[in-house]
Each structure stands twice: as structure tokens, then as C-alpha cells.
Coordinates of C-alpha atoms and ligand atoms in Angstrom, one line a residue:
Chain N
M1 CA 84.1 143.5 116.9
V2 CA 88.0 143.4 117.5
P3 CA 89.1 141.4 120.4
L4 CA 92.2 142.7 122.1
Q5 CA 94.8 140.8 124.0
V6 CA 95.4 142.9 127.1
S7 CA 97.9 142.6 129.9
M8 CA 97.3 144.2 133.2
K9 CA 99.4 144.5 136.3
L10 CA 97.0 144.6 139.3
E11 CA 97.6 145.2 142.9
M12 CA 95.3 144.2 145.6
K13 CA 95.1 143.5 149.4
D14 CA 96.7 140.1 150.2
S15 CA 93.7 138.7 151.9
P16 CA 91.4 135.8 150.9
G17 CA 88.9 136.3 148.1
Q18 CA 90.7 139.4 146.8
L19 CA 92.0 137.6 143.6
V20 CA 88.7 136.1 142.8
A21 CA 87.1 139.5 143.3
A22 CA 89.6 141.0 140.9
L23 CA 89.0 138.2 138.3
T24 CA 85.3 137.9 138.5
P25 CA 84.4 141.0 136.3
I26 CA 86.5 139.5 133.4
S27 CA 84.1 136.7 132.7
E28 CA 81.2 138.9 133.4
F29 CA 82.2 141.2 130.5
G30 CA 82.9 138.1 128.2
G31 CA 86.7 138.3 128.6
N32 CA 88.9 135.3 128.4
I33 CA 91.7 134.9 130.8
I34 CA 94.9 133.6 129.3
A35 CA 97.2 133.8 132.1
V36 CA 97.5 134.7 135.7
I37 CA 101.0 135.3 137.1
H38 CA 101.5 135.9 140.8
Q39 CA 104.2 138.5 141.7
R40 CA 104.5 138.2 145.4
E41 CA 107.8 139.9 146.2
P42 CA 110.0 137.6 148.6
D43 CA 110.7 140.3 151.0
A44 CA 107.1 141.4 151.0
S45 CA 106.4 142.9 154.4
S46 CA 103.6 144.8 152.7
D47 CA 100.3 143.4 152.7
T48 CA 99.6 143.8 149.1
L49 CA 99.6 141.2 146.3
G50 CA 100.9 141.9 142.8
V51 CA 99.3 139.9 140.0
Q52 CA 99.9 140.1 136.3
I53 CA 97.1 138.9 134.2
V54 CA 96.7 138.4 130.4
L55 CA 93.2 138.4 129.0
E56 CA 91.2 138.6 125.6
I57 CA 88.3 140.9 125.5
E58 CA 86.2 142.8 123.0
Q59 CA 87.7 146.2 122.4
D60 CA 84.6 148.0 123.3
R61 CA 84.2 146.4 126.6
L62 CA 87.7 147.1 127.9
D63 CA 86.8 150.6 129.6
A64 CA 83.8 149.0 131.4
L65 CA 85.9 146.2 132.7
V66 CA 88.7 148.4 133.9
A67 CA 85.9 150.4 135.9
A68 CA 84.5 147.2 137.3
I69 CA 87.8 145.9 138.4
K70 CA 88.5 149.1 140.1
R71 CA 85.0 149.0 141.9
Q72 CA 86.3 145.8 143.4
G73 CA 89.1 147.9 145.3
V74 CA 91.8 146.6 143.0
S75 CA 94.2 149.0 141.6
I76 CA 95.5 148.7 138.1
L77 CA 99.1 149.7 137.9
R78 CA 99.8 149.2 134.2
I79 CA 97.7 148.2 131.2
G80 CA 99.0 147.2 127.8
E81 CA 97.4 146.1 124.5
E82 CA 98.4 144.0 121.6
R83 CA 96.1 144.0 118.8
L84 CA 97.3 141.2 116.7
L85 CA 97.5 137.9 118.7
Y86 CA 98.3 135.0 116.3
R87 CA 101.3 134.5 114.0
Q88 CA 101.6 131.9 111.5
S89 CA 104.2 131.3 108.8
V90 CA 103.7 129.6 105.6
I91 CA 106.0 128.9 102.7
M92 CA 105.0 129.9 99.3
I93 CA 106.6 128.5 96.1
G94 CA 106.1 129.6 92.5
H95 CA 106.4 132.6 90.2
L96 CA 105.9 135.1 93.1
I97 CA 107.2 138.2 91.4
H98 CA 105.5 137.5 88.2
T99 CA 102.2 136.9 89.8
D100 CA 102.4 140.2 91.7
I101 CA 103.6 139.6 95.2
G102 CA 102.5 143.1 96.2
D103 CA 99.0 142.3 95.3
T104 CA 99.2 138.9 97.3
I105 CA 100.2 140.8 100.4
D106 CA 97.5 143.6 99.8
R107 CA 94.9 141.0 99.8
I108 CA 95.8 140.0 103.3
D109 CA 96.4 143.4 104.6
S110 CA 93.2 144.8 103.2
T111 CA 91.1 142.4 105.3
G112 CA 91.4 144.6 108.3
F113 CA 91.7 141.6 110.5
A114 CA 95.1 140.2 109.4
E115 CA 98.3 141.4 108.0
V116 CA 101.6 140.3 106.5
A117 CA 104.1 140.9 109.2
E118 CA 107.2 139.5 107.5
L119 CA 108.2 138.4 104.1
N120 CA 111.5 136.6 103.2
V121 CA 111.8 135.9 99.4
Q122 CA 114.5 133.7 98.1
M123 CA 115.1 134.1 94.4
P124 CA 117.0 131.7 92.3
A125 CA 117.7 132.0 88.5
I126 CA 115.0 134.0 86.8
T127 CA 113.2 131.1 85.2
E128 CA 113.0 129.1 88.3
P129 CA 110.2 129.3 90.8
S130 CA 111.1 131.4 93.9
T131 CA 110.3 130.6 97.4
A132 CA 109.1 132.9 100.4
L133 CA 108.3 132.6 103.9
I134 CA 105.4 134.7 104.7
T135 CA 104.3 135.5 108.2
I136 CA 100.7 136.5 109.0
K137 CA 99.4 138.2 112.0
A138 CA 95.7 138.0 112.9
T139 CA 93.7 138.9 115.9
T140 CA 92.0 135.6 116.6
R141 CA 92.4 132.0 115.7
S142 CA 89.4 132.0 113.5
E143 CA 90.5 135.2 111.7
M144 CA 93.9 133.4 111.1
E145 CA 92.1 130.7 109.6
R146 CA 90.1 133.2 107.4
A147 CA 93.3 134.7 106.3
L148 CA 94.8 131.5 105.4
D149 CA 91.8 130.5 103.4
L150 CA 92.1 133.7 101.6
L151 CA 95.9 133.0 100.9
R152 CA 95.0 129.5 99.7
G153 CA 92.5 131.0 97.3
V154 CA 95.0 133.6 96.0
A155 CA 97.6 130.8 95.6
A156 CA 95.2 128.6 93.6
E157 CA 94.4 131.4 91.4
K158 CA 97.9 132.3 90.8
G159 CA 99.3 128.8 90.6
L160 CA 101.4 129.0 93.7
L161 CA 102.3 126.1 96.1
I162 CA 101.6 126.7 99.7
V163 CA 103.3 124.7 102.5
E164 CA 101.6 125.2 105.7
P165 CA 102.6 124.2 109.1
L166 CA 101.1 121.1 110.7
A167 CA 99.1 122.8 113.6
E168 CA 99.9 121.4 116.9
G169 CA 97.4 121.3 119.8
E170 CA 94.5 121.5 117.3
R171 CA 93.3 118.1 118.0
Chain D
M1 CA 96.2 76.5 108.4
R2 CA 96.4 76.3 104.7
I3 CA 97.2 79.3 102.6
A4 CA 97.1 80.3 98.8
V5 CA 99.4 83.0 97.7
L6 CA 98.6 85.0 94.5
G7 CA 101.6 87.1 93.4
L8 CA 105.2 86.2 93.8
G9 CA 106.9 89.5 93.5
A10 CA 109.1 91.2 96.2
V11 CA 106.3 90.6 98.9
G12 CA 105.4 87.1 97.8
K13 CA 108.9 86.0 97.8
G14 CA 109.5 87.6 101.3
L15 CA 106.6 85.7 102.5
L16 CA 107.6 82.4 101.1
R17 CA 111.1 82.9 102.5
M18 CA 109.6 83.3 105.9
L19 CA 107.3 80.4 105.6
A20 CA 110.3 78.2 104.8
A21 CA 112.3 79.7 107.6
K22 CA 109.6 79.4 110.2
P23 CA 107.8 76.1 109.8
E24 CA 106.8 76.3 113.4
L25 CA 104.2 78.9 112.6
G26 CA 102.0 76.2 111.1
L27 CA 101.2 78.0 108.0
V28 CA 101.0 75.4 105.2
L29 CA 101.2 76.7 101.6
T30 CA 98.7 74.8 99.4
A31 CA 98.6 76.9 96.3
V32 CA 100.6 79.8 94.6
A33 CA 100.3 81.7 91.4
D34 CA 102.1 84.5 89.5
S35 CA 101.1 86.0 86.2
S36 CA 101.8 83.0 83.9
S37 CA 101.6 79.9 86.1
A38 CA 100.3 78.2 89.3
C39 CA 101.0 75.3 91.5
I40 CA 98.1 73.6 93.6
E41 CA 99.0 70.9 96.0
P42 CA 96.2 70.4 98.7
G43 CA 98.7 68.2 100.8
G44 CA 101.3 71.2 101.0
I45 CA 104.1 72.8 98.9
D46 CA 107.6 73.3 100.1
P47 CA 108.0 77.1 99.7
A48 CA 111.7 76.9 99.3
A49 CA 111.2 74.7 96.2
V50 CA 108.8 77.3 94.8
L51 CA 111.3 80.0 95.2
D52 CA 113.9 78.0 93.6
R53 CA 111.6 77.2 90.6
K54 CA 110.6 81.0 90.4
S55 CA 114.2 82.1 90.2
A56 CA 115.3 79.4 87.8
T57 CA 112.3 79.8 85.4
N58 CA 110.5 83.1 86.5
R59 CA 107.5 80.6 86.9
C60 CA 106.3 79.4 90.1
G61 CA 104.3 76.5 88.9
T62 CA 102.8 74.9 85.8
Q63 CA 102.5 77.2 82.9
G64 CA 99.0 77.9 81.8
L65 CA 97.5 77.3 85.3
T66 CA 96.2 80.6 86.7
A67 CA 95.0 82.3 89.8
E68 CA 91.5 81.6 88.8
Q69 CA 92.2 77.9 89.1
V70 CA 93.7 78.4 92.4
L71 CA 90.5 80.0 93.6
D72 CA 88.5 77.2 91.9
S73 CA 90.3 74.5 93.7
G74 CA 89.2 76.0 97.1
A75 CA 92.3 74.1 98.6
F76 CA 92.9 76.8 101.2
D77 CA 91.7 78.5 104.4
V78 CA 93.1 82.0 103.7
L79 CA 93.8 83.7 100.3
V80 CA 96.9 85.9 100.5
E81 CA 96.5 88.5 97.7
L82 CA 99.9 90.0 96.7
T83 CA 99.4 91.0 93.0
P84 CA 100.2 94.5 91.7
T85 CA 98.2 97.6 92.9
N86 CA 95.7 99.1 90.5
A87 CA 94.5 102.2 92.3
V88 CA 91.6 102.8 89.9
T89 CA 89.9 99.6 89.4
G90 CA 91.6 97.4 92.2
E91 CA 91.9 94.6 89.7
P92 CA 92.7 91.8 89.3
A93 CA 92.9 91.6 93.1
L94 CA 89.3 92.8 93.7
T95 CA 87.9 90.0 91.7
H96 CA 90.3 87.5 93.5
M97 CA 89.2 88.7 96.7
R98 CA 85.5 88.7 96.1
R99 CA 85.6 85.1 95.0
A100 CA 87.7 83.9 97.9
L101 CA 85.3 85.7 100.4
A102 CA 82.2 84.3 98.5
L103 CA 83.8 80.9 98.9
G104 CA 84.0 81.5 102.7
R105 CA 87.6 81.9 102.8
H106 CA 89.6 84.5 104.8
V107 CA 91.5 87.1 102.8
V108 CA 94.8 88.8 103.7
T109 CA 96.4 91.3 101.4
S110 CA 99.1 93.9 100.9
N111 CA 97.2 95.3 97.9
K112 CA 96.0 98.8 98.5
G113 CA 93.9 99.1 95.4
P114 CA 90.9 96.9 96.3
I115 CA 90.9 98.0 99.9
A116 CA 90.9 101.7 99.0
A117 CA 88.3 101.2 96.3
A118 CA 85.9 98.7 97.9
H119 CA 86.6 98.3 101.6
A120 CA 83.0 98.4 102.7
E121 CA 81.7 96.0 100.1
L122 CA 84.5 93.4 100.8
Q123 CA 84.0 93.8 104.5
E124 CA 80.3 93.2 104.0
I125 CA 80.8 90.2 102.2
A126 CA 83.3 88.9 104.7
A127 CA 81.0 89.6 107.6
G128 CA 78.1 87.9 105.8
Q129 CA 80.4 84.8 105.5
G130 CA 81.7 85.0 108.8
V131 CA 85.3 85.3 107.7
A132 CA 88.1 87.8 108.0
L133 CA 89.4 90.4 105.7
R134 CA 92.8 91.8 106.8
Y135 CA 95.1 94.2 105.2
E136 CA 97.8 95.3 107.7
A137 CA 100.4 95.3 105.0
T138 CA 98.6 97.8 102.8
V139 CA 99.7 100.8 105.1
G140 CA 103.0 101.5 106.7
G141 CA 104.6 98.2 105.7
A142 CA 105.7 96.4 108.8
I143 CA 104.0 98.9 111.2
P144 CA 101.1 97.2 112.9
V145 CA 98.9 100.3 112.6
I146 CA 95.7 98.5 111.6
H147 CA 96.1 96.1 114.6
A148 CA 96.5 99.2 116.8
I149 CA 93.5 100.8 115.5
R150 CA 91.2 97.7 115.7
D151 CA 92.6 96.0 118.7
G152 CA 95.1 97.9 120.9
L153 CA 93.1 101.0 120.8
A154 CA 89.7 99.4 120.6
G155 CA 87.2 101.6 122.4
N156 CA 88.8 104.8 121.8
R157 CA 87.4 107.6 119.8
F158 CA 89.8 108.7 117.1
H159 CA 89.9 112.4 116.7
A160 CA 92.6 112.4 114.0
I161 CA 95.2 110.5 112.1
T162 CA 98.4 112.1 110.9
G163 CA 101.2 110.3 109.2
V164 CA 104.1 110.0 107.0
L165 CA 102.8 107.3 104.7
N166 CA 105.2 107.3 101.8
G167 CA 108.9 106.2 102.2
T168 CA 110.1 107.5 98.9
C169 CA 108.8 111.0 99.5
N170 CA 110.2 111.0 103.1
Y171 CA 113.5 109.8 101.7
I172 CA 113.6 112.6 99.1
L173 CA 112.6 115.3 101.7
T174 CA 115.3 114.1 104.2
R175 CA 118.0 114.3 101.6
M176 CA 116.9 117.8 100.5
D177 CA 116.9 118.9 104.0
E178 CA 120.2 117.3 105.2
E179 CA 122.3 117.6 102.1
G180 CA 120.7 120.5 100.3
L181 CA 120.0 118.3 97.2
T182 CA 117.5 119.7 94.7
Y183 CA 114.3 117.7 94.3
D184 CA 115.6 116.2 90.9
Q185 CA 118.8 115.2 92.6
A186 CA 117.3 113.6 95.5
L187 CA 114.7 111.8 93.3
A188 CA 117.6 110.4 91.1
E189 CA 119.3 109.2 94.2
A190 CA 116.3 107.6 95.5
R191 CA 115.8 105.8 92.1
E192 CA 119.4 104.7 92.2
L193 CA 119.0 103.1 95.6
G194 CA 115.7 101.4 94.5
Y195 CA 113.6 103.6 96.8
A196 CA 111.7 105.1 93.8
E197 CA 110.0 103.3 91.0
A198 CA 111.0 104.1 87.3
D199 CA 107.9 106.1 87.2
P200 CA 107.7 107.9 90.6
T201 CA 104.5 109.7 89.9
Y202 CA 102.3 107.9 92.3
D203 CA 104.6 108.5 95.1
V204 CA 105.9 112.1 94.5
R205 CA 102.4 113.4 93.6
G206 CA 101.0 112.1 97.0
I207 CA 98.7 109.5 95.4
D208 CA 100.1 106.5 97.2
A209 CA 100.0 108.4 100.4
A210 CA 96.4 109.5 99.8
I211 CA 95.4 105.8 99.1
K212 CA 96.8 104.8 102.5
L213 CA 95.0 107.6 104.2
V214 CA 91.7 106.7 102.8
I215 CA 92.4 103.1 104.1
L216 CA 93.4 104.3 107.5
A217 CA 90.3 106.7 107.6
N218 CA 87.8 104.0 106.5
T219 CA 89.4 101.7 109.3
C220 CA 89.0 104.3 112.0
W221 CA 85.6 105.8 111.0
N222 CA 83.9 103.8 108.3
L223 CA 82.7 106.8 106.5
G224 CA 83.2 105.2 103.1
V225 CA 85.7 107.9 101.8
V226 CA 87.4 107.3 98.4
L227 CA 90.6 108.6 96.9
D228 CA 88.6 111.5 95.1
D229 CA 87.7 112.8 98.5
V230 CA 91.4 113.6 99.4
A231 CA 92.8 117.0 98.8
I232 CA 96.3 116.0 97.4
T233 CA 99.5 118.1 96.8
G234 CA 102.7 116.3 96.1
I235 CA 106.2 117.1 96.8
D236 CA 107.4 117.6 93.2
G237 CA 107.0 121.4 93.4
L238 CA 109.3 121.8 96.4
T239 CA 112.4 123.9 96.3
V240 CA 115.7 123.6 98.3
D241 CA 114.9 127.1 99.4
A242 CA 111.6 125.9 101.0
L243 CA 113.5 123.5 103.2
R244 CA 116.2 126.1 103.9
L245 CA 113.5 128.7 105.0
A246 CA 111.9 126.0 107.3
A247 CA 115.3 125.0 108.7
A248 CA 115.9 128.6 109.7
Q249 CA 113.0 128.3 112.0
D250 CA 114.1 125.0 113.3
C251 CA 111.6 123.2 111.3
T252 CA 111.6 121.0 108.2
I253 CA 109.1 119.7 105.5
R254 CA 107.6 116.4 105.4
L255 CA 104.7 115.0 103.2
I256 CA 101.8 114.5 105.7
G257 CA 98.6 112.6 105.3
E258 CA 95.9 114.1 107.7
A259 CA 92.3 112.9 108.4
S260 CA 90.0 114.4 110.9
P261 CA 86.2 114.1 110.2
D262 CA 85.7 116.4 113.2
R263 CA 87.4 119.3 111.3
G264 CA 86.4 118.1 107.9
I265 CA 90.0 117.4 106.9
L266 CA 91.1 114.7 104.4
R267 CA 94.3 115.7 102.9
V268 CA 97.9 114.9 101.8
A269 CA 100.3 117.8 101.5
P270 CA 103.8 118.8 102.3
R271 CA 103.8 120.5 105.8
V272 CA 106.2 122.5 107.9
L273 CA 106.9 120.7 111.1
P274 CA 109.0 121.6 114.1
R275 CA 112.1 119.2 114.1
S276 CA 111.1 117.9 117.4
H277 CA 107.7 116.7 116.2
P278 CA 107.3 112.9 116.4
L279 CA 106.5 112.6 112.6
V280 CA 109.8 114.1 111.7
I281 CA 111.5 110.7 110.8
E282 CA 114.5 110.0 108.6
G283 CA 114.8 108.2 105.3
T284 CA 112.5 105.7 104.1
L285 CA 110.8 105.2 107.4
N286 CA 106.9 105.7 107.8
A287 CA 105.1 107.0 110.9
V288 CA 101.5 107.3 112.0
M289 CA 100.2 109.3 114.8
L290 CA 96.7 108.4 116.2
S291 CA 94.9 111.0 118.3
T292 CA 92.3 109.4 120.6
D293 CA 90.1 110.3 123.5
M294 CA 91.5 107.8 126.0
A295 CA 95.0 107.0 124.9
G296 CA 95.8 110.6 123.9
E297 CA 98.4 110.6 121.2
C298 CA 100.1 107.4 120.0
T299 CA 102.8 107.3 117.4
L300 CA 104.1 104.2 115.6
I301 CA 107.1 104.4 113.5
G302 CA 108.8 101.6 111.4
K303 CA 109.8 100.4 108.1
G304 CA 107.2 101.3 105.4
A305 CA 108.1 98.8 102.7
G306 CA 110.5 96.0 101.9
S307 CA 110.0 92.3 101.2
V308 CA 110.4 90.6 104.5
E309 CA 109.2 93.7 106.4
T310 CA 105.8 93.5 104.4
A311 CA 105.8 89.8 104.9
S312 CA 105.8 90.5 108.7
A313 CA 102.6 92.4 108.5
I314 CA 101.0 89.6 106.4
I315 CA 102.2 86.8 108.9
G316 CA 100.7 89.0 111.7
D317 CA 97.4 89.0 110.0
L318 CA 97.6 85.2 109.2
L319 CA 98.3 84.4 112.9
A320 CA 95.5 86.8 114.1
I321 CA 93.2 84.8 111.9
R322 CA 94.4 81.4 113.2
D323 CA 94.1 82.4 116.7
R324 CA 90.6 83.8 116.2
Y325 CA 89.0 81.3 113.7
V326 CA 91.1 78.1 113.6
E327 CA 91.0 75.6 116.4
C328 CA 94.4 74.6 117.8
G329 CA 94.9 71.0 117.5
Ligands
NAP401 N1 107.1 95.9 97.8 C1 106.6 96.4 99.0 O1 107.5 96.8 99.8 C2 105.2 96.5 99.2 C3 104.9 97.0 100.5 C4 103.4 97.1 100.8 C5 102.5 96.7 99.9 N2 102.9 96.3 98.6 C6 101.9 95.9 97.7 O2 101.9 94.4 97.6 C7 101.6 94.1 96.2 C8 102.7 93.2 95.8 O3 104.0 93.9 95.8 P1 105.2 93.5 95.1 O4 106.3 94.6 95.4 O5 105.6 92.1 95.5 O6 104.8 93.5 93.6 P2 105.6 92.9 92.3 O7 107.0 92.6 92.6 O8 105.3 93.7 91.2 O9 105.0 91.5 92.1 C9 103.7 91.2 91.7 C10 103.4 89.9 91.5 O10 102.1 89.6 91.1 C11 102.0 88.7 90.0 N3 100.8 88.9 89.2 C12 100.5 89.9 88.4 N4 99.3 89.7 87.9 C13 98.8 88.6 88.3 C14 97.6 87.8 88.2 N5 96.7 88.2 87.5 N6 97.5 86.7 88.9 C15 98.6 86.2 89.6 N7 99.7 86.9 89.9 C16 99.8 88.0 89.2 C17 103.3 89.0 89.3 O11 103.5 87.8 88.4 P3 105.0 87.6 87.7 O12 106.0 87.3 88.7 O13 104.7 86.5 86.7 O14 105.3 89.0 86.9 C18 104.3 89.3 90.4 O15 104.7 87.9 90.8 C19 101.4 95.3 95.5 O16 99.9 95.5 95.5 C20 102.0 96.4 96.4 O17 101.5 97.6 96.1 C21 104.3 96.2 98.3

């Protein structure tokens, strides 16, 4: 199962209960609302309400959700997907090239749920350890944690030092 | 209240200086010992005279008298244990403290060894005897973090402790960050300024911070964790490039101790933190962030070591004991 982050621009009648009607199917389909942004135009003489919502939902439930929202009499003006939700950068120190940095990256990329999005390697003199900033993208927080675990294992195996961020809001 | 002091190094001298300067505290020195001498006067000893003797002769009292004899005398209400830290055995302090507690005397210490190694055992003896075991000075120097956990934040549930617990490492990382010094250069500078020991292994490998983390964790949760339970990574492998890469993201690197039984975390490691994070402090300072259910996050920052600074924590413990156990008269 691959959760997606989806953003939708909705348009509905500006009357009581409409927003709730539009949002109810999301939880019914196991989705998770991340943000609801009202977009009432100031000059709005129209009786419609624009709402931008960002949600997380299993990929295979998205079509059913879209149909359910439409059944509520809400029109979906735009829909966008972003597969990889979480980004996390760690610093790696050691003999990165000698220990095959390509393989290190492959091990993350081949998981299917996470990938190396950016790599910035600083190389000093040849015998000195090099340092890299490696940015990983993953779909969910738990998959990010699995990817980091994998990276910790690879680092231990290759004798590399990893400096991780001190996570905020994890308390 | 009568106090006996074992150990007259930087901390012991700082304490005696403050006892001499603040007679109004009502703390009466009745015994003192160093590694080769001792002085026992149940009627009271002038701390200034002990300091003079120590600096003139390198002995605080009569040669041949020992800490054991101080303990045998029983001429004190509180034992203040300030001998050197042994992280493995906790000795000789552990024996000193067991004996004093068994005699029904309160114990105050700055010595991390016995508290990290045998906190539960010592606490149990103390409880059985109806006396106090206090160790504010073992963690974070002058910062009253143990008081905060036990008293100020009493009744809270502690979710996590995170902290900068070693001033030497914090100094080195601050200098690498601010001046672009290499690890070796920053360490050499710290040594020159007296912030690092001749053998800095305990500090830079994260062991000292891990011992303090164990003490904090046992104070918060009483789970009986030991040094071996801590996953430790030191700062000695860090490169200037690592700090530069962090800086490019408006972050920096600090050695962080982190404990959270909820998340199964007990570790000391260099970590990347946003510059705006409350634990990003400069130089030799220490900081502890306590995450709790009622108070939310509470961060204490202060001087993590030093002679008089550490004496401040010891005197705080002594006065807490006086207020709780000794009748005012
Ligand atoms: N310095 C700090 O800022 C600081 C901060 C927090 C905690 N601490 C801890 O506080 C304790 C004392 O630190 P310090 O810096 O004062 O250490 P220090 O300067 O090395 O002094 C240690 C003292 O203990 C005495 N000693 C050694 N073995 C003894 C024994 N068997 N019986 C009686 N006395 C004995 C030594 O005697 P001699 O004088 O005869 O050698 C010396 O006076 C250590 O455990 C340390 O980890 C220190």
C-alpha cells in the first residue's frame, strides 16, 4: 500500500453543512486530512465556496474517494499528487567513495519506499574522510524511519559516521 | 548542620571558599580529607585555615589520617563526597557513601561514578535509614536540573530528556562552527584554556555525557539503566565539512544526550539542530530540555562546570537537606 499526499481544489455551495459534507468521505475512506484552506474571494458575489484541501490516502482508494466527494454535490476543480512526503537530511562522514557511495545510495533507492533525493559530497585530501549531506525522501514517517534504519545499518557495516537531525515535534 | 568533606580538589576548594565567605548559611565544617591527610574537629574547623594549609603543604590536615577515619568518627550530619570519578567501579566514593548512609548520615556528592553505577542501591539504603542522597552537582554543574525534576516539576510525567551535557564537547563544536577550526585545532584550544583534560577521551567520546544521561534517566524514570545501555557516538570523528554542510541549512551540530523510554531511546550522539533550537548554546555551557505532560517543554541553561559553580549545586543540596531534616533553632 502506498499512501499518497493529494491536494484538491474543491468548489461547493456556500451554505451550512456543505464543507462537512465534502470532508466526511475522506475519513470514511481512511484518509487523513492534513490541511483545509478556505479560498473565499473577497468580491465574491457568487454563492460558491472554494476550498483547498491536502490529505493523505492509500493510493488504491483515491478514485473511490473522488467519486464519493462528487456524489455530495461538490465539484473537484483540480487534483494533484505528490508521492514522496517526507524529506530528511543526514550528514555522513567517512571514506564514502572507497566504501562505494553508489551502493549506499542504491540500497535506499531499491527499497521502493524511499529514495536519495540529493547528495552533496565534500572531498578533502585523498586520505582524509569525506563528508556528505544526503537527503532522503520517503512516503510516510514510518517508512522514513525504516530508510534511516537501513542507512544506519549500511553505515555501521562500512564504518561511516552518521549525524542525524534532532527531530522536533516527536515528543 | 555539621558537614564532612572528602576530596579537596577544584570542587572541594570552591565549596570551602564559599563556606568561609558565607558563614550565615550555618554549615559547619567538622571534618575534611584529601588523598593523604585528614582533619577532624567535632567543634568546627575554619575552612579558610584548611585552604591555607592545603595550598602551603598540599595537605588539608594531619598526614596519615584518612577518609575512613573521618567516616569512623561519625562527627557529621552530612557527608560531602568530592573525590575523583571512577566511571567503572565508582570507587573510592561508593564505599564512602555506603558507609555514611549506613551510619544514618545524609550524603551529598558531585561524583558521577557511584550515582551512575549504583543509584538504586544507594537510594534504597538512604530510604531505609531515613536520610537523603542528593547529587545535583553530578549533572550540569550549577544548573539545578535534579531539583527541577524532583521538586519543581514533581507530578509531571516525563516524556523525554534531551541535553547538552558536556561543556568540553560543546566548546569544541562551537569553535569548529564559528571559526572553521578543525577538530584537532579546537581540541588543542580547549586544552590550552583548561576546558579539556590532558586525556580528553571521556569527554570527546561521549562517555561523560552518557554517564550524566544515565543519572538523569534514573532520576526521571527509575528504570535502573546503566552506562552500557547507552548507545554512544562521540564527536572525535566530526569534520569541518560536516559543520559547514549543517551551516548551509541554517543548522549546526551539537553533542546531544537523549532519553525517552516511550520511544526506546537512550543515546548520546552528535546531532544536527536548527540554530534556533534551545539546545544550541555556546561555549562550555550546558543545557537540559525536559519534555513533560503538564509543563510542556522546559529548558534549563547554565554553567556546566567550575569550582564555585559546582559548589553552588552542592550548597543547594545541603540547604535542601537542612530545611527538610534539621530543625531550625
Ligand atoms: N571540576 C568540576 O567542575 C566538576 C564539576 C562537576 C562534578 N565534578 C566531580 O566532582 C569530583 C571532584 O572534582 P574535582 O575537580 O574537585 O577533582 P580533583 O581536582 O581531581 O580533586 C579530587 C580530590 O579528591 C581527593 N582524593 C582522591 N582520592 C581520595 C581518597 N581516597 N580519599 C579522600 N580524598 C581523596 C584528592 O586528594 P589530593 O588533593 O590529595 O590529590 C583531591 O583533593 C569528581 O568526581 C568530579 O568528576 C567536578
